[in-house]
PDB file of C-alpha atoms and ligand atoms in Angstrom:
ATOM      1  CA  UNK Y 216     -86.634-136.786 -34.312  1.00  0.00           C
ATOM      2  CA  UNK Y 217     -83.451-138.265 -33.532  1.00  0.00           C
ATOM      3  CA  UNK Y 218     -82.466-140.606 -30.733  1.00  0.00           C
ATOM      4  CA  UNK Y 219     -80.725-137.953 -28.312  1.00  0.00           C
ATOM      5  CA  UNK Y 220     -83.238-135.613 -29.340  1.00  0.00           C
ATOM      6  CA  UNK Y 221     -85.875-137.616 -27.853  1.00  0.00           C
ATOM      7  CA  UNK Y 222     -83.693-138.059 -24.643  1.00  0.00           C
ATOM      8  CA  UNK Y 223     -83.129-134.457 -24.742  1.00  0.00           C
ATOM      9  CA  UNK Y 224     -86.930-134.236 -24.938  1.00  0.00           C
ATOM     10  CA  UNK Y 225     -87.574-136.786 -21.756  1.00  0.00           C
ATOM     11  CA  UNK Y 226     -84.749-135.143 -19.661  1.00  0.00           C
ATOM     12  CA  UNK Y 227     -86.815-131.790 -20.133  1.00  0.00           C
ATOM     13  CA  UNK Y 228     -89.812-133.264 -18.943  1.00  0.00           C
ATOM     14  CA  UNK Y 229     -88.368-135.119 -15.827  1.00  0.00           C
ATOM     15  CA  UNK Y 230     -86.319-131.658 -15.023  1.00  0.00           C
ATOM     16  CA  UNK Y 231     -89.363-129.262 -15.814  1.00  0.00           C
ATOM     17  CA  UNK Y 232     -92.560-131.378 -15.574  1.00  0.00           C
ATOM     18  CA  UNK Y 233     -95.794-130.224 -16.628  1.00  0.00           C
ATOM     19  CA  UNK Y 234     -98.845-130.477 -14.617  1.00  0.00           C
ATOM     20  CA  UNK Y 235     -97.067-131.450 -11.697  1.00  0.00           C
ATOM     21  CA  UNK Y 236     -98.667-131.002  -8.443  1.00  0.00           C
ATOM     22  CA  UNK Y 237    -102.349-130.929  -6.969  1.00  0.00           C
ATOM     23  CA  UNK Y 238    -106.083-129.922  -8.217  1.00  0.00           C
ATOM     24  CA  UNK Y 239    -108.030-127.774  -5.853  1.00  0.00           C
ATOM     25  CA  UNK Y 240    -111.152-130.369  -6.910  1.00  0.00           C
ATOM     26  CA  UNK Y 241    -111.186-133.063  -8.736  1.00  0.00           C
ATOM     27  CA  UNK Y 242    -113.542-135.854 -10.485  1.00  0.00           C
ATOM     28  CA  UNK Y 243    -111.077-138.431  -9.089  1.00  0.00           C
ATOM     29  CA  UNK Y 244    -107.790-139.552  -7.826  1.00  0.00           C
ATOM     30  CA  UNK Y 245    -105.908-142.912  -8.123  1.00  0.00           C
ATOM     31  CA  UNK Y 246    -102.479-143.684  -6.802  1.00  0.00           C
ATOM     32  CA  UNK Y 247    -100.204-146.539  -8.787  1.00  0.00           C
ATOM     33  CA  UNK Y 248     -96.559-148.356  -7.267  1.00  0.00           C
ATOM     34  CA  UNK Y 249     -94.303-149.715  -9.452  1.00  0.00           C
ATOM     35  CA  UNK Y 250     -94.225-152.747  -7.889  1.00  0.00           C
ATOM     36  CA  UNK Y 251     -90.576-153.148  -8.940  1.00  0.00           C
ATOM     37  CA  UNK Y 252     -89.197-150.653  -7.235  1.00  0.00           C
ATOM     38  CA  UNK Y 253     -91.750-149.372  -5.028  1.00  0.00           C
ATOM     39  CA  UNK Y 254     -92.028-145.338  -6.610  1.00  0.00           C
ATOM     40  CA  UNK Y 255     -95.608-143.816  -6.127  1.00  0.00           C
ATOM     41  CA  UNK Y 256     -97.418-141.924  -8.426  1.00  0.00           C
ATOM     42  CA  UNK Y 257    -100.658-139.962  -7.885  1.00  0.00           C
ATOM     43  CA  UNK Y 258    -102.988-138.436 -10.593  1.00  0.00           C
ATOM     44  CA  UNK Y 259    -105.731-136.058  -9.864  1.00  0.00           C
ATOM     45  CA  UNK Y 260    -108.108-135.580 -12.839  1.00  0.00           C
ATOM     46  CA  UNK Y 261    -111.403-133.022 -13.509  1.00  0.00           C
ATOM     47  CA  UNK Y 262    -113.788-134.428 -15.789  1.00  0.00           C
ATOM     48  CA  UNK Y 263    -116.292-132.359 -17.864  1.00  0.00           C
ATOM     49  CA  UNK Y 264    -118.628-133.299 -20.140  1.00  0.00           C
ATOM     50  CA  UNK Y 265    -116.642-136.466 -20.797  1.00  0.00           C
ATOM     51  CA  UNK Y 266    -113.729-134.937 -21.343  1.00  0.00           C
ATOM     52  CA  UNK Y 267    -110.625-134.414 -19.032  1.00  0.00           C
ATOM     53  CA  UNK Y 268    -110.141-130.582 -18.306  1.00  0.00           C
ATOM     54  CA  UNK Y 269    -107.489-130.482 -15.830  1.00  0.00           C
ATOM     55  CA  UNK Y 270    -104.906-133.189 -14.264  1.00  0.00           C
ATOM     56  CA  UNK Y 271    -102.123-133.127 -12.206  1.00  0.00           C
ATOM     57  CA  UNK Y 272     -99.418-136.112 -11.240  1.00  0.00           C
ATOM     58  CA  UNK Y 273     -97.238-136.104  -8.244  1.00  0.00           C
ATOM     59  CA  UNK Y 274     -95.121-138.487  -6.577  1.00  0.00           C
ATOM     60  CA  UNK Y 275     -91.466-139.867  -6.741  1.00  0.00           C
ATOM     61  CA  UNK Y 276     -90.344-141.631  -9.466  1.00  0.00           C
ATOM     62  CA  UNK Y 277     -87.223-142.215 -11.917  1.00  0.00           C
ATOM     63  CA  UNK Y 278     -86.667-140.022 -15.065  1.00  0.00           C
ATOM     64  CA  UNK Y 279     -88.472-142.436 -17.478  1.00  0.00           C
ATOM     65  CA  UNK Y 280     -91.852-142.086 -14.923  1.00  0.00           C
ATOM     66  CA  UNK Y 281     -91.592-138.654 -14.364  1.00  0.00           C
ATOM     67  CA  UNK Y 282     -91.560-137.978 -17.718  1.00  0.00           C
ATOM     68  CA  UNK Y 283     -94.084-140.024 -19.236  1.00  0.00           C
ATOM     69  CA  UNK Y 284     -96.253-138.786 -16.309  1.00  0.00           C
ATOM     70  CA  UNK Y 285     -95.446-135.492 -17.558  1.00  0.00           C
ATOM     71  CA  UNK Y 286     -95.901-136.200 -21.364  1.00  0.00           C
ATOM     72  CA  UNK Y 287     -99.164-138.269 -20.257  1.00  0.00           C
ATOM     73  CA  UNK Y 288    -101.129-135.505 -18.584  1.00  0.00           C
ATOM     74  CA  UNK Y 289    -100.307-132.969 -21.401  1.00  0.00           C
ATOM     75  CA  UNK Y 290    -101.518-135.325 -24.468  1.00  0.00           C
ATOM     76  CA  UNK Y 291    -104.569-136.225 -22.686  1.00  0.00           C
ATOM     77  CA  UNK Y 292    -105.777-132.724 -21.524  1.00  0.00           C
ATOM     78  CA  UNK Y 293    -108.784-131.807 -23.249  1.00  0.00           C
ATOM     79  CA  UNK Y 294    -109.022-135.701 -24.861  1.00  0.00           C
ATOM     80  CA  UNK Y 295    -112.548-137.350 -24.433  1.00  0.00           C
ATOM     81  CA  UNK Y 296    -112.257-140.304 -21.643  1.00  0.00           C
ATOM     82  CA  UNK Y 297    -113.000-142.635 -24.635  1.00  0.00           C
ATOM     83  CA  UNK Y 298    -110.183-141.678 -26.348  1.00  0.00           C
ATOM     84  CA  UNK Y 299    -107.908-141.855 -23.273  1.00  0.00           C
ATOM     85  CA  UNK Y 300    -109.348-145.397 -22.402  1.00  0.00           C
ATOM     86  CA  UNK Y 301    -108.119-146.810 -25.989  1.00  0.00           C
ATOM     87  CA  UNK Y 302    -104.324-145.422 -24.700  1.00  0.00           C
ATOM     88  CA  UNK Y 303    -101.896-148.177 -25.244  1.00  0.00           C
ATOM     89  CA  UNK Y 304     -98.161-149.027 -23.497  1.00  0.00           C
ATOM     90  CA  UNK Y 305     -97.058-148.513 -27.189  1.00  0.00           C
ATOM     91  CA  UNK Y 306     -98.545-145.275 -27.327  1.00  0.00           C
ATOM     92  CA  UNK Y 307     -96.609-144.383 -24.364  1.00  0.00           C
ATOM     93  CA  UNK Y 308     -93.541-145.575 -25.543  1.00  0.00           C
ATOM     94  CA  UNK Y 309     -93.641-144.130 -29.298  1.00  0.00           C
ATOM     95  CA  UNK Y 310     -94.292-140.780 -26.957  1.00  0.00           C
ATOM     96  CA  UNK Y 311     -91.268-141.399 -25.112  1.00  0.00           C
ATOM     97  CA  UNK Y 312     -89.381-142.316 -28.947  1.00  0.00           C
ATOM     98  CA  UNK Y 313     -86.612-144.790 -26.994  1.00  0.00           C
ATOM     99  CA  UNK Y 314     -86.210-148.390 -26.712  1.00  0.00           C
ATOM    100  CA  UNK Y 315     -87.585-149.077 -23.694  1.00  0.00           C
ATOM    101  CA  UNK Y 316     -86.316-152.345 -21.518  1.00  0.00           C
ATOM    102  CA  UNK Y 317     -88.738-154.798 -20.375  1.00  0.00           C
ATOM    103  CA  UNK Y 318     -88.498-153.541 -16.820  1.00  0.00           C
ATOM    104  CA  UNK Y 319     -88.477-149.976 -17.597  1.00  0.00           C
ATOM    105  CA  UNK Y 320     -91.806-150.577 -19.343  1.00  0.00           C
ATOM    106  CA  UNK Y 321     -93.073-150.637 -15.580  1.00  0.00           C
ATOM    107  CA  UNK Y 322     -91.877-146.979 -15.278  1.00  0.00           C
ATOM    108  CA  UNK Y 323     -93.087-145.762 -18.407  1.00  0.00           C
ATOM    109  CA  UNK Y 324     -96.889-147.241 -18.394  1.00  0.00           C
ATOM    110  CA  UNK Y 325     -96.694-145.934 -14.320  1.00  0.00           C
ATOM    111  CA  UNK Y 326     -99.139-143.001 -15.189  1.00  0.00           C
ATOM    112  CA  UNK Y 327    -101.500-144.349 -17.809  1.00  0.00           C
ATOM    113  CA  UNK Y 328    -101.938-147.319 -15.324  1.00  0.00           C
ATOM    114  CA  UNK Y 329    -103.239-145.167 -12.592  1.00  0.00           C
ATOM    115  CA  UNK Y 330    -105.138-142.896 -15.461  1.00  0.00           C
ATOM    116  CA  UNK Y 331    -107.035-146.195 -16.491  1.00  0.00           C
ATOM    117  CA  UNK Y 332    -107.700-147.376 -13.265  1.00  0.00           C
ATOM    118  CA  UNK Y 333    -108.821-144.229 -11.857  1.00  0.00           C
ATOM    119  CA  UNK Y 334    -111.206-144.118 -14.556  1.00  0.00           C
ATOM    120  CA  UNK Y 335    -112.520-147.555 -14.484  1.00  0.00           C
ATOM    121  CA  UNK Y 336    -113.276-146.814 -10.404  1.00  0.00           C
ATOM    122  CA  UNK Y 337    -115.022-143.716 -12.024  1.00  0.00           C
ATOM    123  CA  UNK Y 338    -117.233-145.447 -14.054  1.00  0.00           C
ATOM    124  CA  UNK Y 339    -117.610-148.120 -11.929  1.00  0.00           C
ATOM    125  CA  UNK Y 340    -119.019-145.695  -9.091  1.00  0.00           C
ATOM    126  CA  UNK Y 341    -121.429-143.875 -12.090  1.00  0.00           C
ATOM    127  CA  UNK Y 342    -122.603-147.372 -12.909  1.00  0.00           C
ATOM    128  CA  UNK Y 343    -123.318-148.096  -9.525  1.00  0.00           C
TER     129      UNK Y 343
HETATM  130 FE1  FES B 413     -89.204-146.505  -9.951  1.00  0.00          FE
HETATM  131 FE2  FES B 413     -88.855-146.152 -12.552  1.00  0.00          FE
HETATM  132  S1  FES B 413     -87.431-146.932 -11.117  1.00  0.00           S
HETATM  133  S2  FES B 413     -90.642-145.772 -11.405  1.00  0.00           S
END
C-alpha cells in the first residue's frame, strides 16, 4: 500500500472507528493518558477461554490515537491474550504504515499500553 493510501486508511479509522464505545460486561477495564498531552483512553475487554471476545475503546484523543485504538481492538478480537501480550510499538506502527515521530509514538502505542496493562492487572488479580 502506498503512503496516502495508508493515511487514507488512518483518516477512515479516526472518522469511522470501530469498536468504539462501551461493553455491557467486561473481564476488565484500564484507562491510559498520554502523558504528553494529557488525552485519555479507556479499553473495556471480555475475555473467554483466553481469548479476547469483545473490546471497546473510548476517550479523546488525536487522529493517530484514535486510529490505532481503532485498528488495535479489531486485530486483536478473537487473538489469544498470549498472542496480544507479545504486541510490539512496531507492530503498531507497521499497522499504522507511516513514519511515525518520536512523540507521536506516545499517541500511537496509547491503546496497546492500556491493553497490556489492563491485562497484566488481570493476571495479576488471577495470580493473587
Ligand atoms: Fe493526544 Fe495524540 S495528541 S493522544
Amino acid at each position: 500500500m502506498s503512503d496516502s493510501a495508508y493515511r487514507e486508511q488512518i483518516m477512515d479509522h479516526y472518522r469511522n472507528p470501530r469498536n468504539k464505545g462501551h461493553l455491557d460486561n467486561f473481564s476488565f477495564k484500564h484507562t491510559e493518558s498520554n502523558p504528553l498531552c494529557g488525552d485519555e483512553l479507556e479499553i473495556e475487554v471480555k475475555v473467554d477461554g483466553g481469548a479476547i471476545s469483545d473490546i471497546k475503546f473510548s476517550g479523546k484523543g488525536c487522529s493517530i490515537s484514535q486510529a490505532s485504538a481503532s485498528m488495535l481492538t479489531e486485530f486483536v478480537k478473537n487473538k489469544k491474550i498470549t498472542e496480544v501480550n507479545e504486541l510490539t510499538r512496531e507492530d503498531i506502527i507497521e499497522m499504522l504504515g507511516i513514519p511515525i515521530g518520536p512523540v507521536r509514538v506516545k499517541c500511537a502505542v496509547l491503546s496497546l499500553v492500556a491493553l497490556k496493562n489492563g491485562i497484566r492487572e488481570l493476571e495479576e488479580v488471577k495470580n493473587g
